[in-house]
Each structure stands twice: as structure tokens, then as C-alpha cells.
Coordinates of C-alpha atoms and ligand atoms in Angstrom, one line a residue:
X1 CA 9.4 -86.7 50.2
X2 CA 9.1 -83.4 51.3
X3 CA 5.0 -82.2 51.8
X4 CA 3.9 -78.6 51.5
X5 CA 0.6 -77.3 52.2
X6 CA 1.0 -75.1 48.2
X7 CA 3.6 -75.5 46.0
X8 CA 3.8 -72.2 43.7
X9 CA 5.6 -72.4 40.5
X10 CA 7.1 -69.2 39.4
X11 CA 8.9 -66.6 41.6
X12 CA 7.8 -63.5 39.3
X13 CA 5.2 -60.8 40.9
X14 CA 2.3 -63.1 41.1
X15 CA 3.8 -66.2 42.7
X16 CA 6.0 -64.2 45.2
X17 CA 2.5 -62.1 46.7
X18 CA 0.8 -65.2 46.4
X19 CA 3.4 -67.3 48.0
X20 CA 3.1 -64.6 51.1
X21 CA -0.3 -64.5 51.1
X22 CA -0.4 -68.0 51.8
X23 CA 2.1 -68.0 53.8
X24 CA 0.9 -65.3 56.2
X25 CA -2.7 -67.6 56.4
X26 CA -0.5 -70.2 58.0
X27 CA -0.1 -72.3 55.0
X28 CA 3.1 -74.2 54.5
X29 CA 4.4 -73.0 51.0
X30 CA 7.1 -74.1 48.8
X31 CA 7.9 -71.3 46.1
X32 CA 10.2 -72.5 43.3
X33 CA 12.2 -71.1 40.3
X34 CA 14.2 -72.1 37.4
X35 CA 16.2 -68.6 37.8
X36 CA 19.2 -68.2 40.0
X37 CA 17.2 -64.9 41.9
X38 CA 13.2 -64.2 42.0
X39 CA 11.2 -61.2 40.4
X40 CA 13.9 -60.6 37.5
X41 CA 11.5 -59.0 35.6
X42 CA 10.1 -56.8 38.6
X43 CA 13.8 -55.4 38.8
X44 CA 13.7 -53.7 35.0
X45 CA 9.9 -53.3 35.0
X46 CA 9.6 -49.2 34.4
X47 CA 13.4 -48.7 33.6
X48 CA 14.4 -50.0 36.8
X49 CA 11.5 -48.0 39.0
X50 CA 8.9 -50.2 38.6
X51 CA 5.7 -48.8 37.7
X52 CA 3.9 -51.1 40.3
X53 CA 0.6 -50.1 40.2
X54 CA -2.4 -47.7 38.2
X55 CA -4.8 -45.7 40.1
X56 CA -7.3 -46.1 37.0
X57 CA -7.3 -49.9 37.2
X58 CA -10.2 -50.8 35.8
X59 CA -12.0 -54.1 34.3
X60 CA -11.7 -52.1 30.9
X61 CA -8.3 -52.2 30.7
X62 CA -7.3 -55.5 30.3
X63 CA -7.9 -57.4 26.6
X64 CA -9.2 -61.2 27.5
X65 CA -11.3 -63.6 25.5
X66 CA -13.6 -63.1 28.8
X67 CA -13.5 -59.2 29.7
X68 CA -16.0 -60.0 32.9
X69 CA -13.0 -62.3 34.1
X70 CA -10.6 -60.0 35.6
X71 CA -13.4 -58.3 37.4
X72 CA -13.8 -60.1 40.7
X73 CA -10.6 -60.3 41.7
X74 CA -9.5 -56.6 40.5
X75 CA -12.2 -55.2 43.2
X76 CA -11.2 -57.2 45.6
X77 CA -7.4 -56.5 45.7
X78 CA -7.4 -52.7 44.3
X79 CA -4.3 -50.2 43.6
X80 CA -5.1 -49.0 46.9
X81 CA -4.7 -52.0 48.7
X82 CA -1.2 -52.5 46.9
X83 CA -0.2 -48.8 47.6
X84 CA -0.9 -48.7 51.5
X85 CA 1.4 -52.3 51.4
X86 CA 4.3 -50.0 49.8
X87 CA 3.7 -47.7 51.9
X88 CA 3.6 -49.8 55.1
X89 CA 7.1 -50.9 53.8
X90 CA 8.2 -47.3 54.2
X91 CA 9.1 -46.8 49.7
X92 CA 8.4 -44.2 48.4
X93 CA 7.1 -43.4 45.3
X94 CA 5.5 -40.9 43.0
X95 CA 2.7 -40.7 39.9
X96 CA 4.5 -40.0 37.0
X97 CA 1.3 -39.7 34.2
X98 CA -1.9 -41.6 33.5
X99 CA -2.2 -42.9 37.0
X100 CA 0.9 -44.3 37.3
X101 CA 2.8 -45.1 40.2
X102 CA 6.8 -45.8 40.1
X103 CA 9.5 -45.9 43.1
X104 CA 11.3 -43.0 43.8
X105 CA 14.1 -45.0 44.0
X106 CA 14.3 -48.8 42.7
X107 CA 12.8 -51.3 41.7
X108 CA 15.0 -53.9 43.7
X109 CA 12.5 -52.2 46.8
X110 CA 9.8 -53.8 45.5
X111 CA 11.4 -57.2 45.0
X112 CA 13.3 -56.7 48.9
X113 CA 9.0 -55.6 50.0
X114 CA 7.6 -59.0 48.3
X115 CA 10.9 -61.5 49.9
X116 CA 10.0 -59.6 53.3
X117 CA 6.1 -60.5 53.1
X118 CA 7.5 -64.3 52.2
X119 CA 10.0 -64.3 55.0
X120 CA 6.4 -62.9 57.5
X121 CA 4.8 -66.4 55.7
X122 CA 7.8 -68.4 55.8
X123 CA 7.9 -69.3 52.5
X124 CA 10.3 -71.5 51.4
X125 CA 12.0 -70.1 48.1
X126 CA 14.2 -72.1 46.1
X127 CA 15.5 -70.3 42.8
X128 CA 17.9 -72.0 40.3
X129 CA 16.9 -75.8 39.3
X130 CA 14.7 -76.6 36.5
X131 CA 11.2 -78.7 37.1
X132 CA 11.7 -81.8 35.6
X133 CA 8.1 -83.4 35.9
X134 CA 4.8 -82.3 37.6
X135 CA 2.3 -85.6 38.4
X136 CA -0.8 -85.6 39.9
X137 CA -2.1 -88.7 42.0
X138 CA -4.3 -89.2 45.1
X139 CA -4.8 -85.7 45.3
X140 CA -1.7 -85.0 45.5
X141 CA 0.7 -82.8 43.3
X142 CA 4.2 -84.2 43.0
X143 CA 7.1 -82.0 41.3
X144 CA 10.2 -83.0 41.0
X145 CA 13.3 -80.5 40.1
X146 CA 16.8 -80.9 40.7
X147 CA 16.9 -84.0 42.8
X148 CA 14.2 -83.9 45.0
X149 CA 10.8 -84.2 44.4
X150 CA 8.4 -82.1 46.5
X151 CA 4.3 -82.6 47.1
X152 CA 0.9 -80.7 48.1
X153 CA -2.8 -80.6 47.6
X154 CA -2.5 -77.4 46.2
X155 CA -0.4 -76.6 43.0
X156 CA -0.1 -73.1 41.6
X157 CA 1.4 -71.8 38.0
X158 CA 2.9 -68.5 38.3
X159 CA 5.2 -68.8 35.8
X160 CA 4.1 -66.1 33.7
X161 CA 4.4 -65.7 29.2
X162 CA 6.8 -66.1 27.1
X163 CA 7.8 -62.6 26.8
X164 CA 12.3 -61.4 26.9
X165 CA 13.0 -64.9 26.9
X166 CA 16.5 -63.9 27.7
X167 CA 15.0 -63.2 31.3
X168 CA 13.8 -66.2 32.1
X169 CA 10.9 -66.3 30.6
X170 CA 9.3 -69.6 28.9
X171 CA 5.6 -71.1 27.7
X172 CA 6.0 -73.6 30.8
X173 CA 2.7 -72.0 32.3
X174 CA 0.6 -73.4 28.5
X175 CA 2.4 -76.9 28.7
X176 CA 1.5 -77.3 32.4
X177 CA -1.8 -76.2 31.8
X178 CA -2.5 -78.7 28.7
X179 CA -1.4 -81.4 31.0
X180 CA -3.6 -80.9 33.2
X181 CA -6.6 -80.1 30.4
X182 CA -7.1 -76.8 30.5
X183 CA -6.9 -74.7 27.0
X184 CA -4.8 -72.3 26.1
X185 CA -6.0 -69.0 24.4
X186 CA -3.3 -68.9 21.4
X187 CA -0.7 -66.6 23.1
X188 CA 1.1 -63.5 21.4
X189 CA 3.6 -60.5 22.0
X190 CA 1.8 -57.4 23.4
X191 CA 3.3 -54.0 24.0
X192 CA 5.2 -54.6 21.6
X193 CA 7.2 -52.2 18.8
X194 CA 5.3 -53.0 15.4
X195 CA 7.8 -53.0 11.9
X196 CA 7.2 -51.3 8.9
X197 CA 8.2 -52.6 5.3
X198 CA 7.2 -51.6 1.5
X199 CA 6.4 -47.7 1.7
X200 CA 6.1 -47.2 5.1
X201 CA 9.8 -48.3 6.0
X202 CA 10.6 -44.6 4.4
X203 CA 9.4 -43.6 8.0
X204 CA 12.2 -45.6 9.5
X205 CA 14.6 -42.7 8.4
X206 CA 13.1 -40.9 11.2
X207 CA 14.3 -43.0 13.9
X208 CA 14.4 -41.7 17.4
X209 CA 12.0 -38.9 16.1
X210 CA 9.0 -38.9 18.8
X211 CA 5.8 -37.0 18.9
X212 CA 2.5 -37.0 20.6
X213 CA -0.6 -38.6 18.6
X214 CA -3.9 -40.5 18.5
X215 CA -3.0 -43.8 17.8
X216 CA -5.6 -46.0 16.8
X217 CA -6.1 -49.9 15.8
X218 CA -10.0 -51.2 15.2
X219 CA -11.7 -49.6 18.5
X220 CA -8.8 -49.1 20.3
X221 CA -7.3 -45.5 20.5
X222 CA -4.9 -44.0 23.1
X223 CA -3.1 -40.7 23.2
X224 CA 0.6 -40.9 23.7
X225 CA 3.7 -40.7 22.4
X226 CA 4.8 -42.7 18.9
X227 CA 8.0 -43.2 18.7
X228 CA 9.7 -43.9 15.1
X229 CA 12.4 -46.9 15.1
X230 CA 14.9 -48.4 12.9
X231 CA 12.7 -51.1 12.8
X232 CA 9.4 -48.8 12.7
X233 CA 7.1 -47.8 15.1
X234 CA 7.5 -47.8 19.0
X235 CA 6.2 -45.4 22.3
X236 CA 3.8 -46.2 24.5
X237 CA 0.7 -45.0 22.0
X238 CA 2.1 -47.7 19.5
X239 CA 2.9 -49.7 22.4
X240 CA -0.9 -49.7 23.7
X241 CA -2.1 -50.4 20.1
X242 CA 0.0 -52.9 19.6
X243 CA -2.2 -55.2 21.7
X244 CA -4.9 -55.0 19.7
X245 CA -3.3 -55.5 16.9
X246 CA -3.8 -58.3 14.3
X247 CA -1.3 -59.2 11.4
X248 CA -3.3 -57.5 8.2
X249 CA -4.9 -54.7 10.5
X250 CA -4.1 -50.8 9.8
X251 CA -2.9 -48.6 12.5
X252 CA -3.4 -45.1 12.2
X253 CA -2.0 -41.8 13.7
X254 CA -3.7 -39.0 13.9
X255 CA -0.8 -35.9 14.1
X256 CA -1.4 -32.9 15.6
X257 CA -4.9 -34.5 17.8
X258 CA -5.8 -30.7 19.4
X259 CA -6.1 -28.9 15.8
X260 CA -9.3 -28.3 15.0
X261 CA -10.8 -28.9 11.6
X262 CA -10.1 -26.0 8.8
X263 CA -6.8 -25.6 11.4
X264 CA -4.5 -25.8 7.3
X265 CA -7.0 -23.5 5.6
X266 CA -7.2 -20.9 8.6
X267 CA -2.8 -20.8 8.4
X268 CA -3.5 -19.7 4.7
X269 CA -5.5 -17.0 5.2
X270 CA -3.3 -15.5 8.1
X271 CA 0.0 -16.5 7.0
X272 CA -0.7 -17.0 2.9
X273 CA 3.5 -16.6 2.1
X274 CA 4.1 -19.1 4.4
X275 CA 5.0 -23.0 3.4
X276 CA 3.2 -25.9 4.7
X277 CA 7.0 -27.7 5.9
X278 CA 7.0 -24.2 8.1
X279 CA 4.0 -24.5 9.9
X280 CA 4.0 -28.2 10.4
X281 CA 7.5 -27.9 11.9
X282 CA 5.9 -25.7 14.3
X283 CA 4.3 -28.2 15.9
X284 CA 6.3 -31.2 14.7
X285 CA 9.6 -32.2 14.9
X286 CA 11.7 -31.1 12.0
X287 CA 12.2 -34.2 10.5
X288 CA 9.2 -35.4 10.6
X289 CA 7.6 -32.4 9.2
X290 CA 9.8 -33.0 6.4
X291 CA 9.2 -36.2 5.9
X292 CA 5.4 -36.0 6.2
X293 CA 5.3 -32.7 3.5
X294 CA 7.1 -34.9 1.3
X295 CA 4.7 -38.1 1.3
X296 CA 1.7 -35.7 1.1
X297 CA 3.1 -34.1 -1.8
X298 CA 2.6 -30.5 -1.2
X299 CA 5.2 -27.8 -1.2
X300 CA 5.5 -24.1 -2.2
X301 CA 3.6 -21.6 0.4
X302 CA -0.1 -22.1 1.7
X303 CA -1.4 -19.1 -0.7
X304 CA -0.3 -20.9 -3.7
X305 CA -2.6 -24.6 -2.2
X306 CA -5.7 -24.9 -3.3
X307 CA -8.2 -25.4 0.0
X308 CA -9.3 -28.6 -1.5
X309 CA -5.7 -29.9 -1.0
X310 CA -5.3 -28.2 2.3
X311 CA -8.6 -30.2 3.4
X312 CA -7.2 -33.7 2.2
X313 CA -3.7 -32.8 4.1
X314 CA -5.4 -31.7 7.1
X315 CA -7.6 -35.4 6.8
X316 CA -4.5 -37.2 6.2
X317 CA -2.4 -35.9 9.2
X318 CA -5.9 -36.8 11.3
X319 CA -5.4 -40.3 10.0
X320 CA -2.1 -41.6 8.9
X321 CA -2.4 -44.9 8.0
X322 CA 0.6 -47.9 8.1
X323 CA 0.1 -51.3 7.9
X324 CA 2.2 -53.0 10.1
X325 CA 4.6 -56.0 8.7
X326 CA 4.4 -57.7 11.8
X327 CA 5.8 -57.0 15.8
X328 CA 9.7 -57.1 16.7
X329 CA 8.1 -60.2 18.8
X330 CA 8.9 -61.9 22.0
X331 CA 12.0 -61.1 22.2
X332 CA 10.9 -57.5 22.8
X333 CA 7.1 -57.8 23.9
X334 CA 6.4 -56.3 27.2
X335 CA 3.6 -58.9 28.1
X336 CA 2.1 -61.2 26.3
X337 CA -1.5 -61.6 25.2
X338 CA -3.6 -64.9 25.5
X339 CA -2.4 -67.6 27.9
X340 CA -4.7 -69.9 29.7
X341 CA -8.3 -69.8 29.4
X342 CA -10.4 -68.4 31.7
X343 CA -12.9 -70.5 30.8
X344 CA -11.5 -73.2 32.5
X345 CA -11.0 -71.2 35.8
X346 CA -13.0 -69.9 38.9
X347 CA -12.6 -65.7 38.4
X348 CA -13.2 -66.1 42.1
X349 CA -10.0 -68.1 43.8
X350 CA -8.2 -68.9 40.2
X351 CA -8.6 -72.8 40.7
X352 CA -9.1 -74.8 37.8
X353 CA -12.6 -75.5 37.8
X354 CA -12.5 -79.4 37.0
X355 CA -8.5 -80.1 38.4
X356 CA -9.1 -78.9 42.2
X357 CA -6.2 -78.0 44.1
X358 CA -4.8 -76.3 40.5
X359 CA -4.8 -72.7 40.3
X360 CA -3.2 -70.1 37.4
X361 CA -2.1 -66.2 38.6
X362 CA -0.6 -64.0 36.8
X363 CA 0.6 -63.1 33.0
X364 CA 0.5 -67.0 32.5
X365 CA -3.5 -66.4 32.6
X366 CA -5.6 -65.1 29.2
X367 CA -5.6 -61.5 30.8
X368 CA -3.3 -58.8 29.4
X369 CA -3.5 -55.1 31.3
X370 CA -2.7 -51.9 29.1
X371 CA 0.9 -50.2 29.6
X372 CA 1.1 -48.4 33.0
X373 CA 0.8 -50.3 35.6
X374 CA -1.8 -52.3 35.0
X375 CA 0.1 -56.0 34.3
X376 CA 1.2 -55.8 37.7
X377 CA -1.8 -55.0 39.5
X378 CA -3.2 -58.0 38.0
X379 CA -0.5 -59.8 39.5
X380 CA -1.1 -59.3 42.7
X381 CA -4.9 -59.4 42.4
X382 CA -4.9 -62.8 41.0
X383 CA -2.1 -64.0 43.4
X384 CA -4.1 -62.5 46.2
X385 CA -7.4 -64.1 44.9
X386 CA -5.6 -67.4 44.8
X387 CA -3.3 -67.0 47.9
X388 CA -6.6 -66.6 50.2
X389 CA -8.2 -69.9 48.6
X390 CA -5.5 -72.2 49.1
Ligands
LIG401 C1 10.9 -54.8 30.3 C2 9.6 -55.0 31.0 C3 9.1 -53.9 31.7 C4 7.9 -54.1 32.4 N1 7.4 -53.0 33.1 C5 6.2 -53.1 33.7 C6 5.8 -52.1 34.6 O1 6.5 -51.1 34.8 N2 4.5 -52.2 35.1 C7 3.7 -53.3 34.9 O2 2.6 -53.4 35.4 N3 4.2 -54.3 34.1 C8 5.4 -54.3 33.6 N4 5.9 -55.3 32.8 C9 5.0 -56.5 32.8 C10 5.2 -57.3 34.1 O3 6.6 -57.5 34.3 C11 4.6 -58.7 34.0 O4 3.2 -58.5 33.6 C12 4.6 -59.4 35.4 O5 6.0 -59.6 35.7 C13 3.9 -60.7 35.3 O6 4.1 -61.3 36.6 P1 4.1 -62.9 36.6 O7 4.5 -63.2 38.1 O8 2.8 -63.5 36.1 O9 5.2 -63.4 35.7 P2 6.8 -63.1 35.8 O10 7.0 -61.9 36.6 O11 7.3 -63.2 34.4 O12 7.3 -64.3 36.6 C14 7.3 -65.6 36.2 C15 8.4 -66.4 36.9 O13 8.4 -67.7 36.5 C16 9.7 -68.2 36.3 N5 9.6 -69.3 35.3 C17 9.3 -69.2 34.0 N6 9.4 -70.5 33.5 C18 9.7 -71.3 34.5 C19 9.9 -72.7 34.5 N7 9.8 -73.5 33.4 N8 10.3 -73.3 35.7 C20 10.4 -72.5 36.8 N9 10.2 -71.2 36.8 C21 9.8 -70.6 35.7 C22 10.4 -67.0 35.8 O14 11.8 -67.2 36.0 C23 9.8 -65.9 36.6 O15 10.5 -65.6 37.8 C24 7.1 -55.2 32.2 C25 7.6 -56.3 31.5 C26 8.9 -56.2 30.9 C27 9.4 -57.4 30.1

């Protein structure tokens, strides 16, 4: 039976910078995968560019039962840190908006960057057999897979959520982890498209129509793009909500976020001939102007409104409500929200508090970053945090 120093489960962003983290400290590592090729979901991470990294990474942007968690290990392994490692690799890459940082050119350099840090550790990657059993005994960490079965004091899950199954992707992380005692935090899709059903689906007409608003869901509110679907609502502002959002809640969007109040009564007195579809479509797409004119009622030119209805437009373009049917899911969630409790973990080295040698990195753990970067610069601060304490 083959004996490693670490044996990391999951070949995804977090066990890959992990895996050479450990590596480069001299550790013997053993990193294994069910896929037939590591960091799949690296290589169409920010349509194929990767948005590796946020420079506002911050604690306050990550949604966890235990929003202190994420901080220890998020100042110790910054955007910074991961930057001057792209650099050092010689990619480049640019900030598109919000902080975000993509490739110039692929994402396949930041897969090619993380296999040439495992190659400086000597990790030993094996991609394409499923783990058939994971035991602990004396210590010791047995898993077997294909036909071998492989040991270590140290056992890591990097084997992310359950999010695009179709990549790879399974809830292997929650089973390992209930094995072993830890809880789970009930997982669920995040950033992901919500649907719209009853009287809202009337919006679904406007699909592919995309504008910039306030969306908002309990506390939560971001300023973005919406983006209307087939299905209903999509864009990174819906996309952002969307983790916050419970089945039941309301999401609203606020049209139009830089007019100022009275904005519908001041368009009267200037331009009193003028209809309301006109001026919205000023500032709206077309269709959408339509379609919002119609569901608030009003047509005919602004001198013929009264300023009382004026004043409930203006309020109900500030605050559009819809109440989502549900999410298009895992199938199309870009993370997912919830995992393993951090409860059970050290926020300092990820090891299990009461199963030592047993850490958790990654999107497998209960902490979910907003859109932007974010997801990935917990990856590697986790697998950092855990590749130093092996
Ligand atoms: C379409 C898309 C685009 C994204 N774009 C971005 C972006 O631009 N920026 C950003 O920050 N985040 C992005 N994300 C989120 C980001 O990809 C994840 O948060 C990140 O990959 C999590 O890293 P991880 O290593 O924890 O998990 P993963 O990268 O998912 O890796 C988990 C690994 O475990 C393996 N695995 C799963 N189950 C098993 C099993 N049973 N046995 C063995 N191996 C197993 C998988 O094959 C996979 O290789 C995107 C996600 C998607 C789906």
C-alpha cells in the first residue's frame, strides 16, 4: 500500500494550490480525481478567462452561517498574494469592473500555472478513477479507488458543491464529511438565474432584454446588470441576489437607480406632450419600456397624468417587485451555498477540529463569495491555510 504524507481529494482550484503548497513544504502528496483532466471548472470560469481573483476581497463578501470564519485565512492569503503568483508565471491579465481580474488570454493558463506549482511540489496527480471507500484507522487515512488503495495521516476534501453536475461536479465533499461527523450546512444553488411564473412570467417576453438596476433581496442590494430570460430573471445583479435568496422572498429592482425623486413629474412640466413609453425608452430599452408602461397602466402624454400617478410610477420603477418561483437550480448554479460546517473546523488550518489529520478547502466548505472573483480567492486561501498545516 502506497503511503503519502496528504492525500487531497479533488483536483478543482482548491486541491490543486493546496496540493502545491504542500508539496513545495516537502510533503509527499497524492492528489486524486474522479475526472479524466484537473481544474475543469477553472477552464470555463469567466467565459473561458477566468476571473481569478477580486481586489475588494473582503470578509463581507462571502454569505456563511459563520461570517467571522472566512476571515483568518482571507488576510493571510490576499488577492495580492495570488496576483504577484500570476504574475511570476509571466500571464497576463487585466480588471475588467468591480475589482475583477481575468486573463488576457485563457483560462487553460491558470490551470497550466496551478500543474506547474504541483510539478515544483511533486505532487502526484491521478485524474480519472472513482474513490470507492475512504477508512480511517490508527491514524491513518486509507482510500481506495480504482484498484489500489492509497494512505496518510493527513486527508483533505477538495471536492467542491454540487453545482453543473455535467462537469464533474457531485455532493461527495457532504457524504465524506458526515462520515467522518462533521455537519453539513443544508447546501443550495447560488448565482444562480431565478424563474418567474403567475404574472411575472409576462416579463419572460423580454428575453435577452438587459438593463442596469438596483437589485435587492432582504439586506442585500447590488448594482448590475438584470438580465430578462426565457426562464425569467438572470445578470450578474440577479445573479448576486440570488444568493440571498430564500424560496417565498421578493426580489426587487429598482429601474432607472440615478433618477432622482420627482425625476416623472419634472418630464411633465418640461416636455407635458410627451408620453411616458417616450421617455422611459430614453433610458430603457424599448421593449422593456413597453412592457413596463403597460403593467403600470399609464399611457397618453405626461400632461394628461395626474402627479399623483406620476409619483406611484416613479415609486414603482424604484421598486419592482417579483416573486421568484424558484432557481433554474444546480444544473445552472455558479456555486453553491452551504456545505460543511464551519463549526466543526479550525478557521485557522481548515482541520476538523475533533477528526485530526481531516481538513475541508474550498466550495465544499459553508462559505460562498459574491460573483467576481471572489469563489476563487477563497480557494486558494483555504487551500493555502490548509496546505501550510499539513
Ligand atoms: C460556469 C462557472 C463559472 C465560474 N466562474 C468563476 C469565476 O470566474 N471566478 C470565480 O471566482 N469563481 C467562478 N466560479 C466558481 C468556481 O469555479 C468555484 O467556486 C471553484 O472552482 C471552487 O473550487 P473547488 O476546488 O472548491 O471546487 P472545484 O473547482 O469544483 O473542484 C472540485 C474537484 O473535485 C472533483 N470531484 C468532485 N467529486 C468527486 C469525487 N466524488 N471523487 C473525486 N473527485 C471529485 C471534481 O472533478 C473537481 O475537479 C465559476 C463556476 C462555474 C460553474
Amino acid at each position: 500500500m502506497s503511503q503519502y504524507d496528504a492525500i487531497i481529494l479533488g483536483a478543482g482550484a482548491a486541491g490543486l494550490f493546496c496540493a502545491a503548497t504542500a508539496g513545495q513544504r516537502g510533503k509527499c502528496v497524492l492528489l486524486l480525481d474522479h475526472a479524466d483532466q484537473p481544474g475543469k471548472k477553472i477552464l470555463i470560469s469567466g467565459g473561458g478567462r477566468c476571473n481569478f481573483t477580486n481586489l475588494h476581497t473582503a470578509p463581507d463578501r462571502y454569505i456563511s452561517s459563520n461570517p467571522h470564519f472566512a476571515k483568518s485565512a482571507l488576510s493571510r492569503y490576499t488577492a495580492a498574494d495570488f496576483l504577484a503568483l500570476v504574475e511570476s508565471h509571466g500571464i497576463a491579465w487585466h480588471e475588467k469592473t468591480l475589482g475583477q481580474l481575468f486573463c488576457d488570454g485563457s483560462a487553460k493558463q491558470i490551470v497550466a500555472m496551478l500543474l506547474d506549482e504541483c510539478a515544483k511540489g511533486s505532487v502526484d496527480l491521478q485524474c480519472g478513477e472513482a474513490i470507492s471507500a475512504v477508512e480511517h484507522a490508527d491514524g491513518l487515512y486509507r482510500v481506495s479507488y480504482g484498484d489500489r488503495t492509497v494512505q496518510a495521516p493527513s486527508l483533505v476534501i477538495a471536492t467542491g458543491g454540487p453545482s453543473i453536475p455535467k462537469m464533474g461536479a457531485t455532493g461527495f465533499a457532504y457524504d465524506l464529511a458526515r462520515q467522518f461527523g462533521l455537519k453539513v450546512v443544508q447546501p443550495r444553488p447560488a448565482l444562480v438565474p431565478l424563474t418567474l411564473t403567475g404574472e411575472d412570467a409576462l416579463f419572460r417576453d423580454l428575453s435577452g432584454v438587459s438593463t442596469e438596476v438596483v437589485a435587492r433581496c432582504g439586506k442585500a442590494a447590488f448594482r448590475e446588470a438584470a438580465l430578462f430570460t426565457h426562464r425569467g430573471l438572470s445578470g450578474p445583479a440577479i445573479l448576486q441576489v440570488s444568493s440571498y435568496w430564500q424560496r417565498g422572498d421578493t426580489v426587487t429592482t429598482q429601474f432607472l437607480p440615478d433618477r432622482e425623486e420627482g425625476w416623472l413629474k419634472a418630464a411633465k412640466r418640461e416636455r407635458p406632450k410627451t408620453s411616458l413609453r417616450k421617455v422611459l425608452s430614453e433610458a430603457l430599452p424599448d421593449r422593456l419600456a413597453e412592457a413596463l408602461c403597460e403593467r403600470l397602466g399609464l399611457s397618453g402624454d405626461l400632461g394628461n397624468l395626474s402627479d399623483k400617478a406620476l409619483a406611484a410610477a416613479e415609486a414603482k420603477l424604484a421598486r419592482w417587485s417579483f416573486v421568484p418561483s424558484g432557481s433554474e437550480g444546480f444544473a445552472k448554479a455558479e456555486v453553491t451555498a452551504g456545505g460543511i460546517d464551519t463549526a466543526g473546523l479550525s478557521s485557522k488550518t481548515m482541520e476538523a477540529r475533533k477528526v485530526p489529520g481531516l481538513y475541508a478547502i474550498g466550495e465544499a466548505v459553508d462559505v460562498t463569495g459574491w460573483l467576481g472573483g471572489y469563489n476563487f480567492q477563497w480557494a486558494w486561501a483555504s487551500a493555502r491555510a490548509a496546505g501550510l498545516a499539513i
